[in-house]
Amino acid sequence: MEFSDKHIIHMDQDAFFVSVEILKNSKLAGLPVVIGGMSDRGVVASCSYEARKFGVHSAMPSRMARQLCPHAIFVKGSMEDYSKYSDQITELLQEKVPLLEKASIDEHYIDMTGMDRFFGCMKFAQELRHSVLKQIGLPISFGLSINKTVSKMVTNECKPNGEKQIRKPEVQSFLNPLSIKKIPGLGDSTFIKLSEMGVRKIHTLTQIPQDLMFKILGQNGLSLWQKANGIDNSPVVPYREQKSIGKQTTFDSDSMDIAGMKIILTDMITKLAFELRQKQKLTACITVTIRYANFETVTQQAKIPYTSLDSFLIMKAKELFDQVYQKRMLLRLVGVKLSHLVSGYEQIALYGPSEKMYNLYQSMDKMRSRYGVDAIKLATVLKT
């Protein structure tokens, strides 16, 4: 079977954070709602479509959002609630579909290839959407097409509260008139570069020879050219809860230096959180492991709201260490694991860092990307 014969559904919650808040408080319906930083130094994590009409968008400083939309209602937000509803939606879909990928906290891909012989994929997708609306109470949109890229673009065009199918013969006519900004993965710098070349519509991008795209943008240029031509061979990857990253340290000599071990945990978490943000991932579970001198290994785990924020993860790791270290014996190993990973990055604003702190994280990540993960360390780690 060719990839072009596939039936891929992309389901995306409409303004997910805002929708959850409206479900909790119906008085917010139809109003310009902003989720995230409550102070002028905060950062917008998400906003309602009513607020977007005034130019408000994610990652914008809260003070700018207030200037653009003075009558906006600011809500602090709760990642715990958003994680809970996200898990409910995932569980509902897993029970009904043959192959599910959880792409982020609020979007899923479903591979329905071959199922159209039993019932129409469009009809099935509509029933899925109505199940989420009825059982969870949250609005959701979907796009159905031949691959993940096109399906995602279809969803984005029919939101909010929409549904649409683009069949194989219709793909290019659907894509051609769209702005190149609509292509998933096309960033601001690439958009500026292509715009300066006069490439603003997908149709124009499809006319550029592949070798020229490679010369201009390297491998990313070839990927963009393929997406512009409706080509995407990436499979729907089954959602697995155990997907994780972790680090551990075995000491040269057994130790009872508790303060030192917490510093080691801090350093490991800092590196893991940077890795999460680099991969645009969030974690919903943290596990701390210790091994005593007698080789007894003990772990302590906690479910947490989706995050990639160092300070929150460091705090939880230290709490778990205090819970797991009970025997006051010498230790030979300490480790930490972050699991239940999903794609995402904007939610960092929900934990209340100021705009200054938000910018600091971004600046530190840029330095680490350029000079290595050890280019910047916390002072407590350096002292040790």
mmCIF file of C-alpha atoms in Angstrom:
data_model
loop_
_atom_site.group_PDB
_atom_site.id
_atom_site.type_symbol
_atom_site.label_atom_id
_atom_site.label_comp_id
_atom_site.label_asym_id
_atom_site.label_seq_id
_atom_site.Cartn_x
_atom_site.Cartn_y
_atom_site.Cartn_z
ATOM 1 C CA MET A 1 0.000 0.000 0.000
ATOM 2 C CA GLU A 2 1.293 3.472 -0.899
ATOM 3 C CA PHE A 3 1.424 6.220 1.706
ATOM 4 C CA SER A 4 -0.959 8.233 -0.474
ATOM 5 C CA ASP A 5 -3.590 5.532 0.094
ATOM 6 C CA LYS A 6 -3.559 6.053 3.838
ATOM 7 C CA HIS A 7 -6.368 7.506 5.933
ATOM 8 C CA ILE A 8 -4.947 9.617 8.748
ATOM 9 C CA ILE A 9 -7.073 11.585 11.214
ATOM 10 C CA HIS A 10 -5.592 14.524 13.093
ATOM 11 C CA MET A 11 -7.684 15.543 16.123
ATOM 12 C CA ASP A 12 -6.925 18.794 17.922
ATOM 13 C CA GLN A 13 -8.662 20.379 20.903
ATOM 14 C CA ASP A 14 -9.898 23.919 20.245
ATOM 15 C CA ALA A 15 -8.054 26.403 22.508
ATOM 16 C CA PHE A 16 -7.613 23.505 24.926
ATOM 17 C CA PHE A 17 -6.602 25.366 28.087
ATOM 18 C CA VAL A 18 -9.333 27.956 27.623
ATOM 19 C CA SER A 19 -11.921 25.270 26.860
ATOM 20 C CA VAL A 20 -11.089 23.499 30.112
ATOM 21 C CA GLU A 21 -11.492 26.757 32.038
ATOM 22 C CA ILE A 22 -14.871 27.365 30.361
ATOM 23 C CA LEU A 23 -15.931 23.826 31.270
ATOM 24 C CA LYS A 24 -15.084 24.696 34.883
ATOM 25 C CA ASN A 25 -16.719 28.140 34.681
ATOM 26 C CA SER A 26 -19.366 28.599 31.973
ATOM 27 C CA LYS A 27 -19.432 32.376 32.566
ATOM 28 C CA LEU A 28 -16.169 32.614 30.585
ATOM 29 C CA ALA A 29 -17.826 31.387 27.368
ATOM 30 C CA GLY A 30 -17.654 33.917 24.535
ATOM 31 C CA LEU A 31 -15.267 36.218 26.415
ATOM 32 C CA PRO A 32 -11.632 37.145 25.643
ATOM 33 C CA VAL A 33 -9.807 34.818 28.041
ATOM 34 C CA VAL A 34 -6.041 34.713 28.532
ATOM 35 C CA ILE A 35 -4.330 31.809 30.323
ATOM 36 C CA GLY A 36 -0.941 32.257 31.934
ATOM 37 C CA GLY A 37 0.970 35.004 33.707
ATOM 38 C CA MET A 38 -1.254 37.046 35.996
ATOM 39 C CA SER A 39 1.171 39.952 36.448
ATOM 40 C CA ASP A 40 2.486 42.381 33.865
ATOM 41 C CA ARG A 41 5.758 40.464 33.962
ATOM 42 C CA GLY A 42 4.025 37.180 33.140
ATOM 43 C CA VAL A 43 3.717 35.322 29.838
ATOM 44 C CA VAL A 44 0.622 34.212 27.900
ATOM 45 C CA ALA A 45 0.322 30.416 27.727
ATOM 46 C CA SER A 46 -2.910 30.318 25.717
ATOM 47 C CA CYS A 47 -5.897 32.475 24.840
ATOM 48 C CA SER A 48 -9.445 32.213 23.523
ATOM 49 C CA TYR A 49 -10.378 32.909 19.914
ATOM 50 C CA GLU A 50 -12.115 36.077 21.123
ATOM 51 C CA ALA A 51 -8.771 37.314 22.509
ATOM 52 C CA ARG A 52 -6.892 36.293 19.357
ATOM 53 C CA LYS A 53 -9.035 38.724 17.351
ATOM 54 C CA PHE A 54 -7.203 41.515 19.190
ATOM 55 C CA GLY A 55 -3.779 40.119 18.301
ATOM 56 C CA VAL A 56 -3.120 38.217 21.526
ATOM 57 C CA HIS A 57 -1.142 34.997 21.107
ATOM 58 C CA SER A 58 0.868 32.410 23.060
ATOM 59 C CA ALA A 59 4.285 33.361 24.497
ATOM 60 C CA MET A 60 3.360 37.064 24.368
ATOM 61 C CA PRO A 61 4.219 39.179 27.446
ATOM 62 C CA SER A 62 1.102 39.658 29.586
ATOM 63 C CA ARG A 63 1.498 43.428 29.640
ATOM 64 C CA MET A 64 1.333 43.500 25.827
ATOM 65 C CA ALA A 65 -1.772 41.284 25.901
ATOM 66 C CA ARG A 66 -3.413 43.790 28.287
ATOM 67 C CA GLN A 67 -2.568 46.643 25.937
ATOM 68 C CA LEU A 68 -4.044 44.847 22.935
ATOM 69 C CA CYS A 69 -7.121 43.622 24.815
ATOM 70 C CA PRO A 70 -7.729 45.704 27.982
ATOM 71 C CA HIS A 71 -10.990 43.907 28.772
ATOM 72 C CA ALA A 72 -9.409 40.420 28.613
ATOM 73 C CA ILE A 73 -10.028 38.094 31.554
ATOM 74 C CA PHE A 74 -6.766 36.633 32.882
ATOM 75 C CA VAL A 75 -6.844 33.140 34.406
ATOM 76 C CA LYS A 76 -3.803 31.622 36.097
ATOM 77 C CA GLY A 77 -4.507 28.162 34.717
ATOM 78 C CA SER A 78 -3.963 24.688 36.144
ATOM 79 C CA MET A 79 -1.675 22.196 34.421
ATOM 80 C CA GLU A 80 -3.026 19.548 36.772
ATOM 81 C CA ASP A 81 -6.528 20.034 35.334
ATOM 82 C CA TYR A 82 -5.270 20.189 31.756
ATOM 83 C CA SER A 83 -3.262 16.994 32.217
ATOM 84 C CA LYS A 84 -6.305 15.258 33.700
ATOM 85 C CA TYR A 85 -8.572 16.145 30.776
ATOM 86 C CA SER A 86 -5.832 15.303 28.286
ATOM 87 C CA ASP A 87 -5.512 11.820 29.788
ATOM 88 C CA GLN A 88 -9.297 11.355 29.697
ATOM 89 C CA ILE A 89 -9.401 12.174 25.980
ATOM 90 C CA THR A 90 -6.464 9.858 25.258
ATOM 91 C CA GLU A 91 -8.122 6.987 27.125
ATOM 92 C CA LEU A 92 -11.399 7.538 25.290
ATOM 93 C CA LEU A 93 -9.683 7.476 21.886
ATOM 94 C CA GLN A 94 -7.491 4.471 22.745
ATOM 95 C CA GLU A 95 -10.593 2.400 23.429
ATOM 96 C CA LYS A 96 -12.053 3.128 19.978
ATOM 97 C CA VAL A 97 -9.205 3.290 17.430
ATOM 98 C CA PRO A 98 -6.717 0.739 16.045
ATOM 99 C CA LEU A 99 -3.604 2.968 16.100
ATOM 100 C CA LEU A 100 -3.242 6.172 18.141
ATOM 101 C CA GLU A 101 -0.377 8.639 18.526
ATOM 102 C CA LYS A 102 -0.515 11.306 21.229
ATOM 103 C CA ALA A 103 1.368 14.130 19.528
ATOM 104 C CA SER A 104 0.970 16.665 22.330
ATOM 105 C CA ILE A 105 -1.180 17.422 25.348
ATOM 106 C CA ASP A 106 -4.077 18.446 23.085
ATOM 107 C CA GLU A 107 -3.648 16.645 19.751
ATOM 108 C CA HIS A 108 -3.712 13.084 18.465
ATOM 109 C CA TYR A 109 -3.099 11.239 15.188
ATOM 110 C CA ILE A 110 -5.156 8.174 14.275
ATOM 111 C CA ASP A 111 -4.300 5.740 11.461
ATOM 112 C CA MET A 112 -7.535 4.365 10.008
ATOM 113 C CA THR A 113 -5.924 2.866 6.898
ATOM 114 C CA GLY A 114 -7.846 -0.180 5.682
ATOM 115 C CA MET A 115 -10.783 0.456 7.992
ATOM 116 C CA ASP A 116 -12.808 2.204 5.277
ATOM 117 C CA ARG A 117 -13.815 -1.204 3.907
ATOM 118 C CA PHE A 118 -15.846 -1.775 7.083
ATOM 119 C CA PHE A 119 -17.216 1.735 7.577
ATOM 120 C CA GLY A 120 -16.465 5.188 6.231
ATOM 121 C CA CYS A 121 -13.438 6.847 7.865
ATOM 122 C CA MET A 122 -15.127 10.252 7.747
ATOM 123 C CA LYS A 123 -18.212 8.905 9.481
ATOM 124 C CA PHE A 124 -16.044 7.199 12.093
ATOM 125 C CA ALA A 125 -14.056 10.409 12.713
ATOM 126 C CA GLN A 126 -17.307 12.333 13.167
ATOM 127 C CA GLU A 127 -18.499 9.782 15.712
ATOM 128 C CA LEU A 128 -15.178 10.063 17.566
ATOM 129 C CA ARG A 129 -15.469 13.827 17.682
ATOM 130 C CA HIS A 130 -19.020 13.665 18.997
ATOM 131 C CA SER A 131 -17.904 11.160 21.668
ATOM 132 C CA VAL A 132 -15.328 13.644 22.967
ATOM 133 C CA LEU A 133 -17.874 16.450 22.907
ATOM 134 C CA LYS A 134 -20.504 14.388 24.719
ATOM 135 C CA GLN A 135 -18.404 12.418 27.227
ATOM 136 C CA ILE A 136 -15.639 14.931 28.023
ATOM 137 C CA GLY A 137 -17.503 18.148 27.225
ATOM 138 C CA LEU A 138 -14.624 19.797 25.344
ATOM 139 C CA PRO A 139 -14.706 21.129 21.755
ATOM 140 C CA ILE A 140 -12.487 19.372 19.224
ATOM 141 C CA SER A 141 -11.753 19.622 15.504
ATOM 142 C CA PHE A 142 -10.331 17.090 13.075
ATOM 143 C CA GLY A 143 -8.848 16.810 9.617
ATOM 144 C CA LEU A 144 -8.847 13.586 7.591
ATOM 145 C CA SER A 145 -6.436 13.092 4.710
ATOM 146 C CA ILE A 146 -3.619 11.003 3.227
ATOM 147 C CA ASN A 147 -0.841 11.699 5.761
ATOM 148 C CA LYS A 148 -0.039 13.430 9.050
ATOM 149 C CA THR A 149 1.123 16.746 7.557
ATOM 150 C CA VAL A 150 -1.897 17.281 5.318
ATOM 151 C CA SER A 151 -4.329 16.139 8.018
ATOM 152 C CA LYS A 152 -2.847 18.601 10.511
ATOM 153 C CA MET A 153 -3.112 21.441 7.977
ATOM 154 C CA VAL A 154 -6.722 20.470 7.245
ATOM 155 C CA THR A 155 -7.519 20.625 10.960
ATOM 156 C CA ASN A 156 -5.903 24.044 11.296
ATOM 157 C CA GLU A 157 -8.010 25.356 8.418
ATOM 158 C CA CYS A 158 -11.331 24.111 9.783
ATOM 159 C CA LYS A 159 -10.854 25.148 13.440
ATOM 160 C CA PRO A 160 -12.575 26.005 15.660
ATOM 161 C CA ASN A 161 -15.170 23.284 16.118
ATOM 162 C CA GLY A 162 -14.782 21.972 12.586
ATOM 163 C CA GLU A 163 -14.306 18.786 10.602
ATOM 164 C CA LYS A 164 -13.097 18.249 7.047
ATOM 165 C CA GLN A 165 -11.784 15.579 4.709
ATOM 166 C CA ILE A 166 -9.350 16.199 1.860
ATOM 167 C CA ARG A 167 -9.100 13.217 -0.477
ATOM 168 C CA LYS A 168 -6.011 12.301 -2.488
ATOM 169 C CA PRO A 169 -7.034 14.088 -5.749
ATOM 170 C CA GLU A 170 -7.871 17.261 -3.774
ATOM 171 C CA VAL A 171 -4.649 17.566 -1.789
ATOM 172 C CA GLN A 172 -2.626 19.877 -4.030
ATOM 173 C CA SER A 173 -5.541 22.166 -4.837
ATOM 174 C CA PHE A 174 -6.131 22.455 -1.088
ATOM 175 C CA LEU A 175 -2.491 23.244 -0.302
ATOM 176 C CA ASN A 176 -1.579 25.572 -3.170
ATOM 177 C CA PRO A 177 -3.412 28.770 -2.111
ATOM 178 C CA LEU A 178 -2.271 28.526 1.532
ATOM 179 C CA SER A 179 0.507 30.671 2.973
ATOM 180 C CA ILE A 180 3.812 28.858 3.500
ATOM 181 C CA LYS A 181 3.337 29.820 7.174
ATOM 182 C CA LYS A 182 0.727 27.054 7.316
ATOM 183 C CA ILE A 183 3.368 24.345 6.770
ATOM 184 C CA PRO A 184 4.113 22.587 10.090
ATOM 185 C CA GLY A 185 7.701 23.147 11.169
ATOM 186 C CA LEU A 186 8.318 26.275 9.080
ATOM 187 C CA GLY A 187 9.765 28.805 11.539
ATOM 188 C CA ASP A 188 9.928 32.593 11.468
ATOM 189 C CA SER A 189 13.484 32.836 10.134
ATOM 190 C CA THR A 190 12.728 30.411 7.296
ATOM 191 C CA PHE A 191 9.535 32.316 6.483
ATOM 192 C CA ILE A 192 11.466 35.590 6.255
ATOM 193 C CA LYS A 193 14.134 34.018 4.058
ATOM 194 C CA LEU A 194 11.588 32.523 1.650
ATOM 195 C CA SER A 195 9.476 35.687 1.657
ATOM 196 C CA GLU A 196 12.514 37.714 0.602
ATOM 197 C CA MET A 197 12.767 35.342 -2.360
ATOM 198 C CA GLY A 198 9.136 36.060 -3.222
ATOM 199 C CA VAL A 199 7.904 32.698 -1.942
ATOM 200 C CA ARG A 200 4.799 33.331 0.134
ATOM 201 C CA LYS A 201 2.296 30.755 -1.146
ATOM 202 C CA ILE A 202 2.675 26.988 -1.095
ATOM 203 C CA HIS A 203 2.059 26.840 -4.846
ATOM 204 C CA THR A 204 5.161 28.980 -5.449
ATOM 205 C CA LEU A 205 7.216 26.745 -3.149
ATOM 206 C CA THR A 206 6.227 23.650 -5.137
ATOM 207 C CA GLN A 207 7.706 25.215 -8.283
ATOM 208 C CA ILE A 208 11.218 25.530 -6.824
ATOM 209 C CA PRO A 209 13.542 22.647 -7.849
ATOM 210 C CA GLN A 210 14.464 20.319 -5.008
ATOM 211 C CA ASP A 211 18.211 20.815 -5.485
ATOM 212 C CA LEU A 212 17.758 24.573 -5.118
ATOM 213 C CA MET A 213 15.730 24.111 -1.926
ATOM 214 C CA PHE A 214 18.546 21.958 -0.573
ATOM 215 C CA LYS A 215 21.116 24.586 -1.532
ATOM 216 C CA ILE A 216 19.113 27.310 0.240
ATOM 217 C CA LEU A 217 17.927 25.492 3.390
ATOM 218 C CA GLY A 218 19.713 22.146 3.451
ATOM 219 C CA GLN A 219 17.783 19.046 4.519
ATOM 220 C CA ASN A 220 15.056 21.230 6.006
ATOM 221 C CA GLY A 221 14.482 22.713 2.555
ATOM 222 C CA LEU A 222 13.830 19.260 1.096
ATOM 223 C CA SER A 223 11.447 18.463 3.951
ATOM 224 C CA LEU A 224 9.495 21.689 3.371
ATOM 225 C CA TRP A 225 9.332 21.007 -0.373
ATOM 226 C CA GLN A 226 7.887 17.559 0.298
ATOM 227 C CA LYS A 227 5.290 18.929 2.716
ATOM 228 C CA ALA A 228 4.325 21.613 0.191
ATOM 229 C CA ASN A 229 3.730 18.823 -2.305
ATOM 230 C CA GLY A 230 1.632 16.821 0.137
ATOM 231 C CA ILE A 231 4.361 14.229 0.756
ATOM 232 C CA ASP A 232 4.867 12.866 4.272
ATOM 233 C CA ASN A 233 5.866 9.249 4.864
ATOM 234 C CA SER A 234 6.135 9.511 8.654
ATOM 235 C CA PRO A 235 4.068 6.804 10.375
ATOM 236 C CA VAL A 236 1.585 7.182 13.206
ATOM 237 C CA VAL A 237 3.610 6.089 16.224
ATOM 238 C CA PRO A 238 1.624 4.187 18.886
ATOM 239 C CA TYR A 239 1.234 6.094 22.141
ATOM 240 C CA ARG A 240 3.318 4.507 24.878
ATOM 241 C CA GLU A 241 3.252 5.631 28.492
ATOM 242 C CA GLN A 242 6.753 4.300 29.212
ATOM 243 C CA LYS A 243 8.628 6.636 26.881
ATOM 244 C CA SER A 244 11.263 8.259 29.069
ATOM 245 C CA ILE A 245 14.662 9.885 29.556
ATOM 246 C CA GLY A 246 16.861 9.621 32.613
ATOM 247 C CA LYS A 247 20.277 9.896 34.244
ATOM 248 C CA GLN A 248 22.012 8.222 37.168
ATOM 249 C CA THR A 249 25.330 8.558 38.985
ATOM 250 C CA THR A 250 27.303 5.867 40.804
ATOM 251 C CA PHE A 251 29.656 7.335 43.413
ATOM 252 C CA ASP A 252 33.369 6.514 43.593
ATOM 253 C CA SER A 253 32.820 5.769 47.276
ATOM 254 C CA ASP A 254 29.604 5.207 49.205
ATOM 255 C CA SER A 255 28.245 8.392 50.743
ATOM 256 C CA MET A 256 25.737 9.897 53.163
ATOM 257 C CA ASP A 257 26.219 13.458 51.897
ATOM 258 C CA ILE A 258 22.511 14.273 51.470
ATOM 259 C CA ALA A 259 23.093 17.889 50.439
ATOM 260 C CA GLY A 260 25.610 16.751 47.848
ATOM 261 C CA MET A 261 23.209 14.181 46.416
ATOM 262 C CA LYS A 262 20.487 16.793 46.053
ATOM 263 C CA ILE A 263 22.950 18.953 44.145
ATOM 264 C CA ILE A 264 23.709 16.004 41.866
ATOM 265 C CA LEU A 265 19.954 15.542 41.343
ATOM 266 C CA THR A 266 19.681 19.257 40.530
ATOM 267 C CA ASP A 267 22.396 18.980 37.889
ATOM 268 C CA MET A 268 20.792 15.897 36.317
ATOM 269 C CA ILE A 269 17.358 17.517 36.242
ATOM 270 C CA THR A 270 18.776 20.673 34.648
ATOM 271 C CA LYS A 271 20.272 18.626 31.817
ATOM 272 C CA LEU A 272 17.158 16.483 31.359
ATOM 273 C CA ALA A 273 14.853 19.518 31.316
ATOM 274 C CA PHE A 274 17.060 21.132 28.668
ATOM 275 C CA GLU A 275 16.817 17.918 26.631
ATOM 276 C CA LEU A 276 13.028 18.005 26.965
ATOM 277 C CA ARG A 277 12.819 21.587 25.692
ATOM 278 C CA GLN A 278 15.217 20.856 22.838
ATOM 279 C CA LYS A 279 12.944 18.036 21.728
ATOM 280 C CA GLN A 280 9.823 20.106 22.483
ATOM 281 C CA LYS A 281 8.681 17.514 25.009
ATOM 282 C CA LEU A 282 6.862 17.611 28.331
ATOM 283 C CA THR A 283 6.968 15.054 31.118
ATOM 284 C CA ALA A 284 4.079 13.926 33.310
ATOM 285 C CA CYS A 285 5.957 11.573 35.632
ATOM 286 C CA ILE A 286 9.200 11.783 37.626
ATOM 287 C CA THR A 287 10.992 8.891 39.314
ATOM 288 C CA VAL A 288 13.914 9.101 41.752
ATOM 289 C CA THR A 289 16.049 6.003 42.344
ATOM 290 C CA ILE A 290 18.615 5.339 45.069
ATOM 291 C CA ARG A 291 20.836 2.320 45.713
ATOM 292 C CA TYR A 292 22.180 1.608 49.176
ATOM 293 C CA ALA A 293 25.684 0.304 49.875
ATOM 294 C CA ASN A 294 24.204 -3.200 50.287
ATOM 295 C CA PHE A 295 22.891 -2.918 46.678
ATOM 296 C CA GLU A 296 19.246 -2.590 47.740
ATOM 297 C CA THR A 297 17.563 -0.364 45.126
ATOM 298 C CA VAL A 298 14.502 1.741 45.964
ATOM 299 C CA THR A 299 12.441 4.070 43.767
ATOM 300 C CA GLN A 300 9.790 6.700 44.376
ATOM 301 C CA GLN A 301 7.531 7.966 41.576
ATOM 302 C CA ALA A 302 5.064 10.826 41.225
ATOM 303 C CA LYS A 303 2.613 11.841 38.526
ATOM 304 C CA ILE A 304 2.920 15.567 37.830
ATOM 305 C CA PRO A 305 1.262 18.097 35.537
ATOM 306 C CA TYR A 306 2.962 18.181 32.107
ATOM 307 C CA THR A 307 6.057 20.360 32.321
ATOM 308 C CA SER A 308 9.641 20.903 31.157
ATOM 309 C CA LEU A 309 10.485 23.534 33.744
ATOM 310 C CA ASP A 310 13.731 23.042 35.713
ATOM 311 C CA SER A 311 12.650 24.660 38.965
ATOM 312 C CA PHE A 312 9.444 22.613 39.286
ATOM 313 C CA LEU A 313 11.192 19.321 38.435
ATOM 314 C CA ILE A 314 14.085 20.041 40.830
ATOM 315 C CA MET A 315 11.619 20.710 43.636
ATOM 316 C CA LYS A 316 9.758 17.433 42.953
ATOM 317 C CA ALA A 317 12.996 15.432 42.676
ATOM 318 C CA LYS A 318 14.137 16.669 46.093
ATOM 319 C CA GLU A 319 10.740 15.848 47.596
ATOM 320 C CA LEU A 320 10.906 12.320 46.172
ATOM 321 C CA PHE A 321 14.470 11.870 47.432
ATOM 322 C CA ASP A 322 13.359 12.762 50.965
ATOM 323 C CA GLN A 323 10.556 10.208 50.675
ATOM 324 C CA VAL A 324 12.682 7.379 49.283
ATOM 325 C CA TYR A 325 15.765 7.785 51.495
ATOM 326 C CA GLN A 326 14.545 6.238 54.745
ATOM 327 C CA LYS A 327 17.272 3.939 56.103
ATOM 328 C CA ARG A 328 20.014 6.521 56.709
ATOM 329 C CA MET A 329 22.571 4.152 55.245
ATOM 330 C CA LEU A 330 25.437 4.848 52.864
ATOM 331 C CA LEU A 331 24.374 5.268 49.241
ATOM 332 C CA ARG A 332 26.239 4.175 46.130
ATOM 333 C CA LEU A 333 23.873 5.468 43.398
ATOM 334 C CA VAL A 334 21.257 8.130 42.760
ATOM 335 C CA GLY A 335 19.213 8.572 39.592
ATOM 336 C CA VAL A 336 16.193 10.329 38.136
ATOM 337 C CA LYS A 337 13.867 9.475 35.248
ATOM 338 C CA LEU A 338 11.292 11.600 33.428
ATOM 339 C CA SER A 339 8.569 9.603 31.692
ATOM 340 C CA HIS A 340 5.097 9.797 30.095
ATOM 341 C CA LEU A 341 6.530 12.217 27.544
ATOM 342 C CA VAL A 342 4.406 14.121 25.033
ATOM 343 C CA SER A 343 5.200 16.905 22.591
ATOM 344 C CA GLY A 344 4.705 20.458 23.819
ATOM 345 C CA TYR A 345 6.468 23.551 25.101
ATOM 346 C CA GLU A 346 4.159 26.513 25.674
ATOM 347 C CA GLN A 347 2.907 25.282 29.030
ATOM 348 C CA ILE A 348 6.087 26.515 30.688
ATOM 349 C CA ALA A 349 4.276 29.848 31.163
ATOM 350 C CA LEU A 350 1.632 28.306 33.413
ATOM 351 C CA TYR A 351 3.961 27.825 36.340
ATOM 352 C CA GLY A 352 4.112 31.559 36.833
ATOM 353 C CA PRO A 353 7.652 32.527 35.787
ATOM 354 C CA SER A 354 7.969 36.188 35.007
ATOM 355 C CA GLU A 355 8.709 37.365 31.503
ATOM 356 C CA LYS A 356 12.272 37.929 32.706
ATOM 357 C CA MET A 357 12.572 34.333 33.914
ATOM 358 C CA TYR A 358 10.921 33.011 30.743
ATOM 359 C CA ASN A 359 13.453 34.903 28.627
ATOM 360 C CA LEU A 360 16.287 33.689 30.860
ATOM 361 C CA TYR A 361 15.365 30.051 30.193
ATOM 362 C CA GLN A 362 15.317 30.715 26.455
ATOM 363 C CA SER A 363 18.692 32.493 26.600
ATOM 364 C CA MET A 364 20.278 29.684 28.631
ATOM 365 C CA ASP A 365 18.943 27.101 26.190
ATOM 366 C CA LYS A 366 20.478 29.008 23.277
ATOM 367 C CA MET A 367 23.850 29.107 25.047
ATOM 368 C CA ARG A 368 23.701 25.368 25.771
ATOM 369 C CA SER A 369 22.693 24.605 22.193
ATOM 370 C CA ARG A 370 25.720 26.514 20.934
ATOM 371 C CA TYR A 371 28.397 25.636 23.491
ATOM 372 C CA GLY A 372 27.144 22.416 25.088
ATOM 373 C CA VAL A 373 24.877 21.421 27.955
ATOM 374 C CA ASP A 374 27.577 22.189 30.552
ATOM 375 C CA ALA A 375 28.106 25.755 29.295
ATOM 376 C CA ILE A 376 25.738 27.061 31.984
ATOM 377 C CA LYS A 377 25.267 25.564 35.431
ATOM 378 C CA LEU A 378 23.556 26.640 38.635
ATOM 379 C CA ALA A 379 25.906 28.228 41.156
ATOM 380 C CA THR A 380 25.210 25.501 43.727
ATOM 381 C CA VAL A 381 26.303 22.848 41.221
ATOM 382 C CA LEU A 382 29.481 24.724 40.288
ATOM 383 C CA LYS A 383 30.498 25.111 43.937
ATOM 384 C CA THR A 384 30.247 21.369 44.411
#
